[in-house]
Amino acid sequence: MKAVVQRVIKANVTVEGEVISSIGKGLCVLIGISKDDTKKDMEYIARKLLSIRLFENDQGKKWHLSVKDKGYEILCISQFTLYHVLKGNKLDFHNAMAAEKSEAYYKEFLDLIRVQYQADLIKDGKFGEYMQVNIQNDGPVTIELQSPQQKKNVSDLQSDDV
């Protein structure tokens, strides 16, 4: 499982010209789900997302507080393209979890972070829809989280290619 996390001043998701979700200060998170992801991958990303220190404290010390510490919002958007493979110039998505299975997995992930944080502060896009995501990145700060199992799979592939 992968997450591209952006610290934002504000963000929203629009579908067919209608804003369906919006947040103020917090995190906008693009979620990629691999065909090999397990509950452990989900739990790892949820834990990291809620505890990673991307915000400053009241004394101005940077990289000191998490989204949970600050009580900020999170906007999650499912994005299967994070598990692309380039074949020449063509994108291949065979490493992404199939849509029917990934929708349930993604909803379970949202439920998990809602239980571990505050349900009303977790927003999301519309699974499987063509969306426009508007963000005002703060910093800019953008990081990638990857579950340990996926890191292992990537390093295995790299060592096999040598």
PDB file of C-alpha atoms in Angstrom, residues 10-142:
ATOM      1  CA  LYS A  10      -7.230  23.535   1.928  1.00  0.00           C
ATOM      2  CA  ALA A  11      -8.332  20.851  -0.524  1.00  0.00           C
ATOM      3  CA  ASN A  12     -11.478  19.651  -2.256  1.00  0.00           C
ATOM      4  CA  VAL A  13     -12.734  16.989  -4.639  1.00  0.00           C
ATOM      5  CA  THR A  14     -15.128  17.757  -7.469  1.00  0.00           C
ATOM      6  CA  VAL A  15     -17.148  15.247  -9.503  1.00  0.00           C
ATOM      7  CA  GLU A  16     -19.071  16.474 -12.546  1.00  0.00           C
ATOM      8  CA  GLY A  17     -18.667  20.087 -11.434  1.00  0.00           C
ATOM      9  CA  GLU A  18     -19.981  19.471  -7.902  1.00  0.00           C
ATOM     10  CA  VAL A  19     -17.750  19.695  -4.815  1.00  0.00           C
ATOM     11  CA  ILE A  20     -18.323  16.434  -2.955  1.00  0.00           C
ATOM     12  CA  SER A  21     -15.698  16.821  -0.205  1.00  0.00           C
ATOM     13  CA  SER A  22     -13.562  19.622   1.140  1.00  0.00           C
ATOM     14  CA  ILE A  23     -11.214  20.245   4.038  1.00  0.00           C
ATOM     15  CA  GLY A  24      -9.371  23.147   5.564  1.00  0.00           C
ATOM     16  CA  LYS A  25      -5.876  22.793   7.010  1.00  0.00           C
ATOM     17  CA  GLY A  26      -4.673  19.207   7.136  1.00  0.00           C
ATOM     18  CA  LEU A  27      -3.587  16.423   4.812  1.00  0.00           C
ATOM     19  CA  CYS A  28      -4.646  15.431   1.314  1.00  0.00           C
ATOM     20  CA  VAL A  29      -3.771  11.762   0.808  1.00  0.00           C
ATOM     21  CA  LEU A  30      -3.712   9.771  -2.433  1.00  0.00           C
ATOM     22  CA  ILE A  31      -4.097   6.067  -1.595  1.00  0.00           C
ATOM     23  CA  GLY A  32      -2.737   3.300  -3.836  1.00  0.00           C
ATOM     24  CA  ILE A  33      -3.711  -0.295  -3.137  1.00  0.00           C
ATOM     25  CA  SER A  34      -1.606  -3.184  -4.422  1.00  0.00           C
ATOM     26  CA  LYS A  35      -3.026  -6.558  -5.413  1.00  0.00           C
ATOM     27  CA  ASP A  36      -0.861  -8.054  -2.625  1.00  0.00           C
ATOM     28  CA  ASP A  37      -1.914  -5.727   0.209  1.00  0.00           C
ATOM     29  CA  THR A  38      -3.050  -7.188   3.500  1.00  0.00           C
ATOM     30  CA  LYS A  39      -4.612  -5.885   6.700  1.00  0.00           C
ATOM     31  CA  LYS A  40      -1.069  -5.338   8.046  1.00  0.00           C
ATOM     32  CA  ASP A  41      -0.293  -2.958   5.158  1.00  0.00           C
ATOM     33  CA  MET A  42      -3.487  -1.030   5.880  1.00  0.00           C
ATOM     34  CA  GLU A  43      -2.723  -0.796   9.600  1.00  0.00           C
ATOM     35  CA  TYR A  44       0.823   0.414   8.915  1.00  0.00           C
ATOM     36  CA  ILE A  45      -0.285   3.213   6.566  1.00  0.00           C
ATOM     37  CA  ALA A  46      -3.080   4.273   8.950  1.00  0.00           C
ATOM     38  CA  ARG A  47      -0.680   4.423  11.901  1.00  0.00           C
ATOM     39  CA  LYS A  48       1.935   6.397   9.967  1.00  0.00           C
ATOM     40  CA  LEU A  49      -0.607   8.763   8.410  1.00  0.00           C
ATOM     41  CA  LEU A  50      -2.006   9.711  11.815  1.00  0.00           C
ATOM     42  CA  SER A  51       1.334   9.991  13.616  1.00  0.00           C
ATOM     43  CA  ILE A  52       3.843  11.401  11.116  1.00  0.00           C
ATOM     44  CA  ARG A  53       5.052  14.825  12.263  1.00  0.00           C
ATOM     45  CA  LEU A  54       4.437  17.317   9.465  1.00  0.00           C
ATOM     46  CA  PHE A  55       3.265  20.348  11.452  1.00  0.00           C
ATOM     47  CA  GLU A  56       4.922  22.906  13.700  1.00  0.00           C
ATOM     48  CA  ASN A  57       4.077  23.363  17.354  1.00  0.00           C
ATOM     49  CA  ASP A  58       2.872  26.566  19.066  1.00  0.00           C
ATOM     50  CA  GLN A  59       6.481  27.674  19.562  1.00  0.00           C
ATOM     51  CA  GLY A  60       7.139  27.446  15.809  1.00  0.00           C
ATOM     52  CA  LYS A  61       9.235  24.277  16.009  1.00  0.00           C
ATOM     53  CA  LYS A  62       8.871  22.554  12.610  1.00  0.00           C
ATOM     54  CA  TRP A  63       8.196  18.857  12.091  1.00  0.00           C
ATOM     55  CA  HIS A  64       6.974  18.457  15.649  1.00  0.00           C
ATOM     56  CA  LEU A  65       3.237  17.589  15.591  1.00  0.00           C
ATOM     57  CA  SER A  66       0.991  15.180  13.688  1.00  0.00           C
ATOM     58  CA  VAL A  67      -2.364  15.843  12.039  1.00  0.00           C
ATOM     59  CA  LYS A  68      -3.908  14.087  15.041  1.00  0.00           C
ATOM     60  CA  ASP A  69      -2.028  16.309  17.501  1.00  0.00           C
ATOM     61  CA  LYS A  70      -3.307  19.412  15.692  1.00  0.00           C
ATOM     62  CA  GLY A  71      -6.888  18.183  15.231  1.00  0.00           C
ATOM     63  CA  TYR A  72      -6.734  18.865  11.477  1.00  0.00           C
ATOM     64  CA  GLU A  73      -8.729  17.220   8.685  1.00  0.00           C
ATOM     65  CA  ILE A  74      -7.724  14.481   6.237  1.00  0.00           C
ATOM     66  CA  LEU A  75      -8.993  14.132   2.671  1.00  0.00           C
ATOM     67  CA  CYS A  76      -8.340  10.646   1.215  1.00  0.00           C
ATOM     68  CA  ILE A  77      -8.632   9.809  -2.471  1.00  0.00           C
ATOM     69  CA  SER A  78      -8.243   6.322  -3.902  1.00  0.00           C
ATOM     70  CA  GLN A  79      -5.735   6.351  -6.775  1.00  0.00           C
ATOM     71  CA  PHE A  80      -4.926   3.067  -8.495  1.00  0.00           C
ATOM     72  CA  THR A  81      -2.400   4.790 -10.785  1.00  0.00           C
ATOM     73  CA  LEU A  82       0.119   4.781  -7.914  1.00  0.00           C
ATOM     74  CA  TYR A  83       0.684   1.104  -8.794  1.00  0.00           C
ATOM     75  CA  HIS A  84       1.519   1.649 -12.447  1.00  0.00           C
ATOM     76  CA  VAL A  85       4.313   0.029 -14.395  1.00  0.00           C
ATOM     77  CA  LEU A  86       5.618   1.668 -17.547  1.00  0.00           C
ATOM     78  CA  LYS A  87       5.825  -0.639 -20.550  1.00  0.00           C
ATOM     79  CA  GLY A  88       7.587   1.648 -22.967  1.00  0.00           C
ATOM     80  CA  ASN A  89       5.338   4.705 -22.823  1.00  0.00           C
ATOM     81  CA  LYS A  90       2.186   2.786 -21.943  1.00  0.00           C
ATOM     82  CA  LEU A  91       0.865   2.483 -18.395  1.00  0.00           C
ATOM     83  CA  ASP A  92       0.090  -0.968 -17.045  1.00  0.00           C
ATOM     84  CA  PHE A  93      -1.853  -1.371 -13.805  1.00  0.00           C
ATOM     85  CA  HIS A  94      -1.541  -5.124 -13.177  1.00  0.00           C
ATOM     86  CA  ASN A  95       0.037  -4.456  -9.747  1.00  0.00           C
ATOM     87  CA  ALA A  96      -3.032  -2.534  -8.542  1.00  0.00           C
ATOM     88  CA  MET A  97      -5.780  -4.382  -6.706  1.00  0.00           C
ATOM     89  CA  ALA A  98      -8.842  -5.099  -8.863  1.00  0.00           C
ATOM     90  CA  ALA A  99     -11.571  -2.434  -8.524  1.00  0.00           C
ATOM     91  CA  GLU A 100     -14.232  -4.655  -6.949  1.00  0.00           C
ATOM     92  CA  LYS A 101     -11.835  -5.872  -4.244  1.00  0.00           C
ATOM     93  CA  SER A 102     -10.035  -2.552  -3.738  1.00  0.00           C
ATOM     94  CA  GLU A 103     -13.243  -0.612  -3.076  1.00  0.00           C
ATOM     95  CA  ALA A 104     -13.983  -2.764  -0.015  1.00  0.00           C
ATOM     96  CA  TYR A 105     -10.335  -2.539   1.086  1.00  0.00           C
ATOM     97  CA  TYR A 106     -10.330   1.249   0.688  1.00  0.00           C
ATOM     98  CA  LYS A 107     -13.576   1.607   2.677  1.00  0.00           C
ATOM     99  CA  GLU A 108     -12.094  -0.571   5.414  1.00  0.00           C
ATOM    100  CA  PHE A 109      -9.027   1.700   5.468  1.00  0.00           C
ATOM    101  CA  LEU A 110     -11.246   4.789   5.839  1.00  0.00           C
ATOM    102  CA  ASP A 111     -13.170   3.092   8.658  1.00  0.00           C
ATOM    103  CA  LEU A 112      -9.889   2.245  10.387  1.00  0.00           C
ATOM    104  CA  ILE A 113      -8.589   5.814  10.385  1.00  0.00           C
ATOM    105  CA  ARG A 114     -12.010   7.128  11.414  1.00  0.00           C
ATOM    106  CA  VAL A 115     -11.967   4.827  14.458  1.00  0.00           C
ATOM    107  CA  GLN A 116      -8.363   5.757  15.320  1.00  0.00           C
ATOM    108  CA  TYR A 117      -8.970   9.496  14.931  1.00  0.00           C
ATOM    109  CA  GLN A 118     -12.215  11.492  14.621  1.00  0.00           C
ATOM    110  CA  ALA A 119     -14.691  10.219  12.051  1.00  0.00           C
ATOM    111  CA  ASP A 120     -15.986  13.697  11.169  1.00  0.00           C
ATOM    112  CA  LEU A 121     -12.460  14.889  10.279  1.00  0.00           C
ATOM    113  CA  ILE A 122     -11.924  12.159   7.646  1.00  0.00           C
ATOM    114  CA  LYS A 123     -13.289  12.997   4.185  1.00  0.00           C
ATOM    115  CA  ASP A 124     -12.920  11.171   0.890  1.00  0.00           C
ATOM    116  CA  GLY A 125     -13.501  11.343  -2.828  1.00  0.00           C
ATOM    117  CA  LYS A 126     -15.876   9.132  -4.793  1.00  0.00           C
ATOM    118  CA  PHE A 127     -14.399   5.719  -5.478  1.00  0.00           C
ATOM    119  CA  GLY A 128     -14.098   4.840  -9.158  1.00  0.00           C
ATOM    120  CA  GLU A 129     -15.247   8.252 -10.414  1.00  0.00           C
ATOM    121  CA  TYR A 130     -13.429  10.751 -12.566  1.00  0.00           C
ATOM    122  CA  MET A 131     -12.491  13.466 -10.068  1.00  0.00           C
ATOM    123  CA  GLN A 132     -10.756  16.799  -9.951  1.00  0.00           C
ATOM    124  CA  VAL A 133      -8.659  17.261  -6.821  1.00  0.00           C
ATOM    125  CA  ASN A 134      -7.829  20.834  -5.906  1.00  0.00           C
ATOM    126  CA  ILE A 135      -5.199  21.472  -3.257  1.00  0.00           C
ATOM    127  CA  GLN A 136      -3.336  24.388  -1.848  1.00  0.00           C
ATOM    128  CA  ASN A 137      -0.132  22.676  -0.752  1.00  0.00           C
ATOM    129  CA  ASP A 138       1.416  24.101   2.421  1.00  0.00           C
ATOM    130  CA  GLY A 139       5.205  24.394   2.241  1.00  0.00           C
ATOM    131  CA  PRO A 140       5.108  22.650  -0.194  1.00  0.00           C
ATOM    132  CA  VAL A 141       5.274  19.424   1.780  1.00  0.00           C
ATOM    133  CA  THR A 142       4.703  16.132  -0.036  1.00  0.00           C
TER     134      THR A 142
END
